mmCIF file of C-alpha atoms in Angstrom:
data_model
loop_
_atom_site.group_PDB
_atom_site.id
_atom_site.type_symbol
_atom_site.label_atom_id
_atom_site.label_comp_id
_atom_site.label_asym_id
_atom_site.label_seq_id
_atom_site.Cartn_x
_atom_site.Cartn_y
_atom_site.Cartn_z
ATOM 1 C CA UNK A 1 9.635 16.285 -15.935
ATOM 2 C CA UNK A 2 11.902 13.605 -14.501
ATOM 3 C CA UNK A 3 13.630 15.695 -11.862
ATOM 4 C CA UNK A 4 12.388 18.217 -9.342
ATOM 5 C CA UNK A 5 14.297 20.412 -6.948
ATOM 6 C CA UNK A 6 14.283 18.839 -3.488
ATOM 7 C CA UNK A 7 11.899 20.637 -1.161
ATOM 8 C CA UNK A 8 10.692 20.410 2.387
ATOM 9 C CA UNK A 9 7.272 19.247 3.521
ATOM 10 C CA UNK A 10 4.417 21.042 1.752
ATOM 11 C CA UNK A 11 0.994 21.456 3.366
ATOM 12 C CA UNK A 12 -2.198 22.750 1.790
ATOM 13 C CA UNK A 13 -5.866 22.696 2.762
ATOM 14 C CA UNK A 14 -7.916 21.060 0.009
ATOM 15 C CA UNK A 15 -11.596 20.167 -0.304
ATOM 16 C CA UNK A 16 -11.189 16.774 1.378
ATOM 17 C CA UNK A 17 -8.960 17.886 4.246
ATOM 18 C CA UNK A 18 -5.328 18.766 4.823
ATOM 19 C CA UNK A 19 -2.961 17.538 2.116
ATOM 20 C CA UNK A 20 0.703 17.010 2.968
ATOM 21 C CA UNK A 21 3.494 16.223 0.549
ATOM 22 C CA UNK A 22 6.495 14.620 2.256
ATOM 23 C CA UNK A 23 9.870 14.059 0.570
ATOM 24 C CA UNK A 24 10.945 10.411 0.664
ATOM 25 C CA UNK A 25 14.122 10.244 2.786
ATOM 26 C CA UNK A 26 15.378 7.273 0.744
ATOM 27 C CA UNK A 27 14.658 8.518 -2.803
ATOM 28 C CA UNK A 28 15.645 12.038 -3.845
ATOM 29 C CA UNK A 29 12.850 12.445 -6.421
ATOM 30 C CA UNK A 30 10.044 10.692 -4.532
ATOM 31 C CA UNK A 31 7.202 12.050 -2.409
ATOM 32 C CA UNK A 32 4.351 10.700 -0.299
ATOM 33 C CA UNK A 33 0.947 12.380 -0.345
ATOM 34 C CA UNK A 34 -1.088 12.268 2.857
ATOM 35 C CA UNK A 35 -4.637 13.460 3.468
ATOM 36 C CA UNK A 36 -5.476 14.215 7.083
ATOM 37 C CA UNK A 37 -2.489 12.128 8.073
ATOM 38 C CA UNK A 38 -3.406 9.030 6.048
ATOM 39 C CA UNK A 39 -0.950 8.023 3.293
ATOM 40 C CA UNK A 40 -2.736 8.229 -0.071
ATOM 41 C CA UNK A 41 -0.078 8.060 -2.793
ATOM 42 C CA UNK A 42 3.645 7.716 -3.385
ATOM 43 C CA UNK A 43 5.283 9.058 -6.547
ATOM 44 C CA UNK A 44 8.864 8.987 -7.793
ATOM 45 C CA UNK A 45 9.116 11.688 -10.462
ATOM 46 C CA UNK A 46 12.295 10.176 -11.900
ATOM 47 C CA UNK A 47 10.970 6.600 -11.924
ATOM 48 C CA UNK A 48 7.178 6.266 -12.163
ATOM 49 C CA UNK A 49 7.570 2.470 -12.268
ATOM 50 C CA UNK A 50 8.758 2.484 -8.653
ATOM 51 C CA UNK A 51 5.653 1.629 -6.645
ATOM 52 C CA UNK A 52 6.073 1.931 -2.904
ATOM 53 C CA UNK A 53 2.614 0.883 -1.741
ATOM 54 C CA UNK A 54 1.918 -2.831 -1.618
ATOM 55 C CA UNK A 55 -1.635 -2.668 -2.971
ATOM 56 C CA UNK A 56 -0.560 -0.374 -5.821
ATOM 57 C CA UNK A 57 2.017 -2.958 -6.927
ATOM 58 C CA UNK A 58 -0.764 -5.547 -7.028
ATOM 59 C CA UNK A 59 -2.944 -3.276 -9.146
ATOM 60 C CA UNK A 60 -0.012 -2.587 -11.465
ATOM 61 C CA UNK A 61 0.735 -6.303 -11.780
ATOM 62 C CA UNK A 62 -2.815 -6.871 -12.972
ATOM 63 C CA UNK A 63 -2.532 -4.017 -15.474
ATOM 64 C CA UNK A 64 0.763 -5.458 -16.779
ATOM 65 C CA UNK A 65 -0.883 -8.812 -17.466
ATOM 66 C CA UNK A 66 -4.180 -7.679 -18.993
ATOM 67 C CA UNK A 67 -2.669 -6.917 -22.416
ATOM 68 C CA UNK A 68 0.619 -7.578 -24.246
ATOM 69 C CA UNK A 69 3.561 -5.589 -22.872
ATOM 70 C CA UNK A 70 3.697 -2.033 -24.178
ATOM 71 C CA UNK A 71 0.275 -2.119 -25.810
ATOM 72 C CA UNK A 72 -1.582 1.184 -25.232
ATOM 73 C CA UNK A 73 -4.835 1.008 -23.307
ATOM 74 C CA UNK A 74 -7.895 3.207 -23.027
ATOM 75 C CA UNK A 75 -7.910 3.693 -19.266
ATOM 76 C CA UNK A 76 -10.332 5.296 -16.831
ATOM 77 C CA UNK A 77 -9.113 6.021 -13.303
ATOM 78 C CA UNK A 78 -11.736 6.793 -10.676
ATOM 79 C CA UNK A 79 -9.896 8.498 -7.835
ATOM 80 C CA UNK A 80 -6.755 10.480 -8.524
ATOM 81 C CA UNK A 81 -4.585 11.143 -5.497
ATOM 82 C CA UNK A 82 -1.100 11.871 -6.795
ATOM 83 C CA UNK A 83 -1.846 9.978 -10.048
ATOM 84 C CA UNK A 84 0.529 7.102 -9.315
ATOM 85 C CA UNK A 85 -1.124 4.500 -11.563
ATOM 86 C CA UNK A 86 -1.710 6.911 -14.492
ATOM 87 C CA UNK A 87 1.981 7.851 -14.369
ATOM 88 C CA UNK A 88 2.917 4.152 -14.275
ATOM 89 C CA UNK A 89 0.691 3.359 -17.241
ATOM 90 C CA UNK A 90 2.076 6.277 -19.254
ATOM 91 C CA UNK A 91 5.601 4.949 -18.651
ATOM 92 C CA UNK A 92 4.911 1.271 -19.313
ATOM 93 C CA UNK A 93 2.317 1.645 -22.075
ATOM 94 C CA UNK A 94 3.213 4.813 -24.008
ATOM 95 C CA UNK A 95 0.375 6.192 -26.099
ATOM 96 C CA UNK A 96 -2.335 5.084 -23.682
ATOM 97 C CA UNK A 97 -5.312 7.444 -23.594
ATOM 98 C CA UNK A 98 -6.071 8.026 -19.922
ATOM 99 C CA UNK A 99 -8.869 9.845 -18.161
ATOM 100 C CA UNK A 100 -8.919 10.503 -14.416
ATOM 101 C CA UNK A 101 -11.950 11.546 -12.373
ATOM 102 C CA UNK A 102 -11.148 13.154 -9.005
ATOM 103 C CA UNK A 103 -13.725 15.020 -6.932
ATOM 104 C CA UNK A 104 -11.269 17.260 -5.071
ATOM 105 C CA UNK A 105 -10.350 20.142 -7.404
ATOM 106 C CA UNK A 106 -7.909 21.888 -5.033
ATOM 107 C CA UNK A 107 -6.117 18.538 -4.537
ATOM 108 C CA UNK A 108 -5.778 18.157 -8.314
ATOM 109 C CA UNK A 109 -4.216 21.611 -8.565
ATOM 110 C CA UNK A 110 -1.893 20.953 -5.616
ATOM 111 C CA UNK A 111 -0.652 17.696 -7.174
ATOM 112 C CA UNK A 112 -0.249 19.212 -10.643
ATOM 113 C CA UNK A 113 1.780 22.094 -9.220
ATOM 114 C CA UNK A 114 3.942 20.087 -6.824
ATOM 115 C CA UNK A 115 4.291 16.867 -8.849
ATOM 116 C CA UNK A 116 3.991 17.797 -12.537
ATOM 117 C CA UNK A 117 2.931 15.133 -15.006
ATOM 118 C CA UNK A 118 5.360 14.059 -17.745
ATOM 119 C CA UNK A 119 5.045 16.335 -20.783
ATOM 120 C CA UNK A 120 4.093 13.520 -23.168
ATOM 121 C CA UNK A 121 1.669 11.714 -20.882
ATOM 122 C CA UNK A 122 -1.829 11.639 -22.368
ATOM 123 C CA UNK A 123 -3.586 12.019 -19.006
ATOM 124 C CA UNK A 124 -6.720 14.142 -18.748
ATOM 125 C CA UNK A 125 -8.048 14.941 -15.289
ATOM 126 C CA UNK A 126 -11.716 15.819 -14.743
ATOM 127 C CA UNK A 127 -12.910 17.234 -11.453
ATOM 128 C CA UNK A 128 -16.192 15.626 -10.469
ATOM 129 C CA UNK A 129 -17.995 12.787 -8.746
ATOM 130 C CA UNK A 130 -16.972 9.365 -10.059
ATOM 131 C CA UNK A 131 -20.490 7.974 -10.379
ATOM 132 C CA UNK A 132 -21.930 11.043 -12.061
ATOM 133 C CA UNK A 133 -19.033 11.041 -14.519
ATOM 134 C CA UNK A 134 -19.428 7.361 -15.380
ATOM 135 C CA UNK A 135 -23.179 7.689 -15.897
ATOM 136 C CA UNK A 136 -22.493 10.239 -18.638
ATOM 137 C CA UNK A 137 -19.935 8.116 -20.504
ATOM 138 C CA UNK A 138 -20.483 6.126 -23.685
ATOM 139 C CA UNK A 139 -20.699 2.349 -23.790
ATOM 140 C CA UNK A 140 -17.550 0.211 -24.160
ATOM 141 C CA UNK A 141 -15.191 3.186 -24.103
ATOM 142 C CA UNK A 142 -12.407 1.739 -21.909
ATOM 143 C CA UNK A 143 -10.151 -1.308 -21.855
ATOM 144 C CA UNK A 144 -9.300 -0.723 -18.202
ATOM 145 C CA UNK A 145 -11.095 0.889 -15.280
ATOM 146 C CA UNK A 146 -9.260 1.431 -11.992
ATOM 147 C CA UNK A 147 -11.527 2.147 -9.024
ATOM 148 C CA UNK A 148 -9.646 3.541 -6.016
ATOM 149 C CA UNK A 149 -11.863 6.247 -4.516
ATOM 150 C CA UNK A 150 -11.653 7.353 -0.900
ATOM 151 C CA UNK A 151 -13.307 10.211 0.938
ATOM 152 C CA UNK A 152 -10.850 10.442 3.786
ATOM 153 C CA UNK A 153 -10.140 6.772 4.492
ATOM 154 C CA UNK A 154 -13.501 5.364 3.314
ATOM 155 C CA UNK A 155 -14.999 4.560 -0.073
ATOM 156 C CA UNK A 156 -18.288 6.501 -0.401
ATOM 157 C CA UNK A 157 -21.468 4.432 -0.210
ATOM 158 C CA UNK A 158 -22.768 5.377 -3.662
ATOM 159 C CA UNK A 159 -19.662 3.781 -5.191
ATOM 160 C CA UNK A 160 -20.238 0.401 -3.507
ATOM 161 C CA UNK A 161 -23.570 -0.601 -5.071
ATOM 162 C CA UNK A 162 -24.482 -3.022 -7.847
ATOM 163 C CA UNK A 163 -26.206 -0.182 -9.719
ATOM 164 C CA UNK A 164 -22.869 1.625 -9.923
ATOM 165 C CA UNK A 165 -20.983 -1.561 -10.816
ATOM 166 C CA UNK A 166 -23.365 -2.150 -13.727
ATOM 167 C CA UNK A 167 -22.546 1.334 -14.974
ATOM 168 C CA UNK A 168 -18.854 0.436 -14.834
ATOM 169 C CA UNK A 169 -19.555 -2.752 -16.778
ATOM 170 C CA UNK A 170 -21.437 -0.739 -19.385
ATOM 171 C CA UNK A 171 -18.553 1.647 -20.119
ATOM 172 C CA UNK A 172 -15.994 -1.190 -20.066
ATOM 173 C CA UNK A 173 -15.065 -2.858 -23.337
ATOM 174 C CA UNK A 174 -16.390 -6.458 -23.468
ATOM 175 C CA UNK A 175 -12.797 -7.701 -23.334
ATOM 176 C CA UNK A 176 -11.704 -5.183 -20.698
ATOM 177 C CA UNK A 177 -11.214 -5.459 -16.955
ATOM 178 C CA UNK A 178 -12.033 -3.576 -13.781
ATOM 179 C CA UNK A 179 -9.377 -3.307 -11.056
ATOM 180 C CA UNK A 180 -10.734 -2.311 -7.637
ATOM 181 C CA UNK A 181 -9.050 -1.460 -4.340
ATOM 182 C CA UNK A 182 -11.176 -2.568 -1.381
ATOM 183 C CA UNK A 183 -10.223 -1.954 2.242
ATOM 184 C CA UNK A 184 -11.637 -3.989 5.093
ATOM 185 C CA UNK A 185 -10.795 -5.800 8.311
ATOM 186 C CA UNK A 186 -12.096 -8.715 10.352
ATOM 187 C CA UNK A 187 -14.563 -10.309 9.678
ATOM 188 C CA UNK A 188 -14.409 -8.985 6.060
ATOM 189 C CA UNK A 189 -18.167 -8.413 5.730
ATOM 190 C CA UNK A 190 -17.660 -5.390 3.491
ATOM 191 C CA UNK A 191 -15.132 -7.151 1.236
ATOM 192 C CA UNK A 192 -17.327 -10.224 0.858
ATOM 193 C CA UNK A 193 -20.329 -8.087 -0.056
ATOM 194 C CA UNK A 194 -18.237 -6.065 -2.516
ATOM 195 C CA UNK A 195 -17.012 -9.217 -4.250
ATOM 196 C CA UNK A 196 -20.626 -10.355 -4.649
ATOM 197 C CA UNK A 197 -21.571 -6.891 -5.913
ATOM 198 C CA UNK A 198 -18.789 -6.732 -8.491
ATOM 199 C CA UNK A 199 -19.460 -10.252 -9.764
ATOM 200 C CA UNK A 200 -23.141 -9.475 -10.266
ATOM 201 C CA UNK A 201 -22.033 -7.274 -13.172
ATOM 202 C CA UNK A 202 -18.608 -8.713 -14.069
ATOM 203 C CA UNK A 203 -18.664 -12.415 -13.180
ATOM 204 C CA UNK A 204 -15.115 -13.482 -14.095
ATOM 205 C CA UNK A 205 -12.994 -12.349 -11.175
ATOM 206 C CA UNK A 206 -10.241 -13.035 -8.677
ATOM 207 C CA UNK A 207 -8.663 -11.112 -5.816
ATOM 208 C CA UNK A 208 -5.180 -10.595 -4.410
ATOM 209 C CA UNK A 209 -4.345 -9.690 -0.830
ATOM 210 C CA UNK A 210 -1.968 -10.383 2.008
ATOM 211 C CA UNK A 211 -2.686 -13.801 3.502
ATOM 212 C CA UNK A 212 -3.305 -12.319 6.941
ATOM 213 C CA UNK A 213 -5.947 -9.985 5.479
ATOM 214 C CA UNK A 214 -7.658 -12.867 3.686
ATOM 215 C CA UNK A 215 -7.673 -14.861 6.916
ATOM 216 C CA UNK A 216 -9.360 -11.987 8.724
ATOM 217 C CA UNK A 217 -6.441 -11.291 11.025
ATOM 218 C CA UNK A 218 -5.873 -7.614 10.192
ATOM 219 C CA UNK A 219 -7.218 -4.620 8.293
ATOM 220 C CA UNK A 220 -5.797 -4.169 4.810
ATOM 221 C CA UNK A 221 -6.265 -3.864 1.064
ATOM 222 C CA UNK A 222 -7.832 -6.427 -1.249
ATOM 223 C CA UNK A 223 -7.448 -5.934 -5.004
ATOM 224 C CA UNK A 224 -10.207 -7.376 -7.183
ATOM 225 C CA UNK A 225 -9.724 -7.945 -10.923
ATOM 226 C CA UNK A 226 -13.000 -8.558 -12.771
ATOM 227 C CA UNK A 227 -14.417 -8.686 -16.277
ATOM 228 C CA UNK A 228 -16.567 -10.650 -18.686
ATOM 229 C CA UNK A 229 -13.472 -12.672 -19.627
ATOM 230 C CA UNK A 230 -11.221 -14.472 -17.134
ATOM 231 C CA UNK A 231 -8.347 -12.533 -15.550
ATOM 232 C CA UNK A 232 -4.797 -13.896 -16.007
ATOM 233 C CA UNK A 233 -4.785 -15.892 -12.791
ATOM 234 C CA UNK A 234 -1.546 -17.835 -13.349
ATOM 235 C CA UNK A 235 0.460 -14.686 -13.967
ATOM 236 C CA UNK A 236 -1.211 -12.873 -11.096
ATOM 237 C CA UNK A 237 -0.382 -15.722 -8.722
ATOM 238 C CA UNK A 238 3.293 -15.589 -9.739
ATOM 239 C CA UNK A 239 3.491 -11.821 -9.362
ATOM 240 C CA UNK A 240 1.764 -11.901 -5.964
ATOM 241 C CA UNK A 241 4.093 -14.615 -4.668
ATOM 242 C CA UNK A 242 7.156 -12.734 -5.904
ATOM 243 C CA UNK A 243 6.291 -9.355 -4.380
ATOM 244 C CA UNK A 244 8.420 -7.707 -1.664
ATOM 245 C CA UNK A 245 5.556 -8.665 0.669
ATOM 246 C CA UNK A 246 4.107 -11.831 -0.876
ATOM 247 C CA UNK A 247 0.362 -11.914 -1.415
ATOM 248 C CA UNK A 248 -2.143 -14.650 -2.073
ATOM 249 C CA UNK A 249 -4.437 -15.047 -5.066
ATOM 250 C CA UNK A 250 -8.021 -16.102 -4.315
ATOM 251 C CA UNK A 251 -10.009 -17.578 -7.213
ATOM 252 C CA UNK A 252 -12.846 -19.342 -5.364
ATOM 253 C CA UNK A 253 -14.918 -16.219 -4.902
ATOM 254 C CA UNK A 254 -18.139 -18.127 -4.252
ATOM 255 C CA UNK A 255 -16.472 -19.486 -1.139
ATOM 256 C CA UNK A 256 -14.926 -16.138 -0.253
ATOM 257 C CA UNK A 257 -18.228 -14.245 -0.593
ATOM 258 C CA UNK A 258 -19.858 -16.816 1.662
ATOM 259 C CA UNK A 259 -23.370 -16.222 0.361
ATOM 260 C CA UNK A 260 -23.230 -12.437 0.669
ATOM 261 C CA UNK A 261 -25.799 -10.646 -1.471
ATOM 262 C CA UNK A 262 -24.940 -7.863 -3.923
ATOM 263 C CA UNK A 263 -25.276 -4.437 -2.305
ATOM 264 C CA UNK A 264 -27.989 -2.178 -3.750
ATOM 265 C CA UNK A 265 -28.257 1.609 -3.535
ATOM 266 C CA UNK A 266 -30.964 1.266 -0.903
ATOM 267 C CA UNK A 267 -28.646 -0.407 1.620
ATOM 268 C CA UNK A 268 -25.169 0.723 0.515
ATOM 269 C CA UNK A 269 -22.803 2.077 3.160
ATOM 270 C CA UNK A 270 -19.293 3.478 3.047
ATOM 271 C CA UNK A 271 -16.377 1.118 3.569
ATOM 272 C CA UNK A 272 -15.208 0.590 7.169
ATOM 273 C CA UNK A 273 -12.963 3.144 8.842
ATOM 274 C CA UNK A 274 -9.417 1.798 9.201
ATOM 275 C CA UNK A 275 -7.987 1.632 12.710
ATOM 276 C CA UNK A 276 -5.870 4.773 13.132
ATOM 277 C CA UNK A 277 -2.801 2.733 14.046
ATOM 278 C CA UNK A 278 -3.003 0.831 10.751
ATOM 279 C CA UNK A 279 -2.959 3.708 8.293
ATOM 280 C CA UNK A 280 0.541 2.554 7.484
ATOM 281 C CA UNK A 281 -0.871 -0.537 5.766
ATOM 282 C CA UNK A 282 -1.029 1.541 2.591
ATOM 283 C CA UNK A 283 2.751 1.978 2.591
#
């Protein structure tokens, strides 16, 4: 379904809070999903390759470069929202087999009803906890895993540990890659620990973020690309520099982590709460 009749703001109470769907005033077929006032997703039903959020464009750039253009991928998405990245992948890599795990069942139904998926998109959505779902999956089943899970505005603690990351590495194909959205602010303690945690299981990695976020000047999103094989750093650097809001590629992750130890289940905590005034950093 490429077109949808223009509607006013829609509001529905879901398991994780109050979901709002706002029409984009600049694009007749586009909508922004908010949960408890925090922007979560932006979708253009007529053009799923239009990516409004800065960090989503960085995740998509990585996905574009991880395999030859148009090649289908076996993709696992942990965290659903309005299914922006699955829609993008279905449009840019037709035939991809995609599985989404989203814990909020009422949110899934709200999104499916208000923002229907394309008829030919091979996207299966499972309602459940991301970690429990991954622990039941077979080895080496996916070429791509996208981890973008938030309960409200924070990533749950049980999804930040090295035990969980090793499970992700297990279900990832040896030549595949993990793409993770991390949110943090000064002094980036959580992000540094998460980089160390991810690399304990998937050692070949880099990250992309706004330079001011990397310098610890503001709260924002950091996208980590990791695997057993090196990510396409040259291409990622070009795409980051050419974005509407240019980003910076960081490859010296030993320096970035600054000696931080991998986070275990016994000490894992949820990601930091964003300052309320900065929720717009996801736009």
